[in-house]
XYZ file of C-alpha atoms in Angstrom:
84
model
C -28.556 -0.881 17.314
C -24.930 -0.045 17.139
C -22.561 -2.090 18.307
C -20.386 -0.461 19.935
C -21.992 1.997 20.946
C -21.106 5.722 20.794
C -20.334 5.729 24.064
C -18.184 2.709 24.292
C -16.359 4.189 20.952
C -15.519 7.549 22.878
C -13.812 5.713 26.037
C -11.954 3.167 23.726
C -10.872 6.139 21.417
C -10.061 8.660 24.454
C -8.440 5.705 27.145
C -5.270 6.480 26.452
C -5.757 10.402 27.683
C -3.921 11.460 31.020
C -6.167 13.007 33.964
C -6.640 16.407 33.154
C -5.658 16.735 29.163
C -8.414 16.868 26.825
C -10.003 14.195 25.247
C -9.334 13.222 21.747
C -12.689 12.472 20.999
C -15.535 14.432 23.016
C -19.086 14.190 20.770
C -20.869 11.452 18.476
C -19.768 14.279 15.354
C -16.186 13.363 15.795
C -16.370 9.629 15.980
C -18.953 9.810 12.727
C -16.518 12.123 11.016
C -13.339 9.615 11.824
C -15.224 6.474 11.017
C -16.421 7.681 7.589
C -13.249 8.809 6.808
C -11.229 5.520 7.389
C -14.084 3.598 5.548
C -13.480 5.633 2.551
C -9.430 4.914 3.058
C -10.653 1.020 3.053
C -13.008 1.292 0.010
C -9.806 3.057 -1.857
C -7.569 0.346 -1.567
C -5.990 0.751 2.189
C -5.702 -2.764 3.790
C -8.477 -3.408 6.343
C -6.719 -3.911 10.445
C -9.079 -6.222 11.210
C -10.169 -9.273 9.565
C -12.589 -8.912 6.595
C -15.064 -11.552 7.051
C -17.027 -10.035 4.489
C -17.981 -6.942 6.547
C -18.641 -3.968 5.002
C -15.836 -1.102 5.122
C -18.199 0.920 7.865
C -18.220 -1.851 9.910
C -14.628 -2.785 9.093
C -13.685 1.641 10.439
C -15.782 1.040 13.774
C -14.291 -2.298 14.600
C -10.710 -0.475 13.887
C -11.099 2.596 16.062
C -12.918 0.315 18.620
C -9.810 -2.056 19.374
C -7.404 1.017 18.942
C -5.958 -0.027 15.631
C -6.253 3.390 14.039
C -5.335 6.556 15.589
C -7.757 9.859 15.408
C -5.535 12.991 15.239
C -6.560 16.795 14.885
C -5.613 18.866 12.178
C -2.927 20.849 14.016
C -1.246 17.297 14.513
C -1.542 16.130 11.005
C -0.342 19.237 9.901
C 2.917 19.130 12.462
C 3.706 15.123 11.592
C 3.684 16.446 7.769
C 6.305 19.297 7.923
C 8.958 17.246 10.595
């Protein structure tokens, strides 16, 4: 079993939303796609947030997005932080 699970990923990802705007994170598909993608940043080279313990870099990505140390963005926002 995961731990945490999806569900407590989505609320820890999206607690920082305002009543009424959208959530950053709404299905199990984004949190996959954000987790595997910061695991890869770990494997090539990026300094883990949390400590290393000899977890693996998966576990390392879900621990980070779980306490909030990473930040999921879209790709309009990305795309808007790279041309200011």
């Amino acid at each position: 079993m995961l731990h945490p699970s999806y569900t407590d990923l989505i609320n820890a990802v999206n607690k920082g939303v305002e009543p009424g705007e959208e959530p950053v994170v709404q299905s199990r598909y984004s949190i996959v796609i954000a987790t595997a993608k910061r695991a890869r940043q770990i494997i090539a080279g990026e300094e883990p947030m949390v400590p290393d313990n000899g977890k693996k870099p998966l576990s390392m990505a879900v621990e980070e997005l779980y306490e909030s140390k990473v930040k999921i963005v879209s790709d309009e926002d990305s795309s808007e932080e790279e041309n200011n």
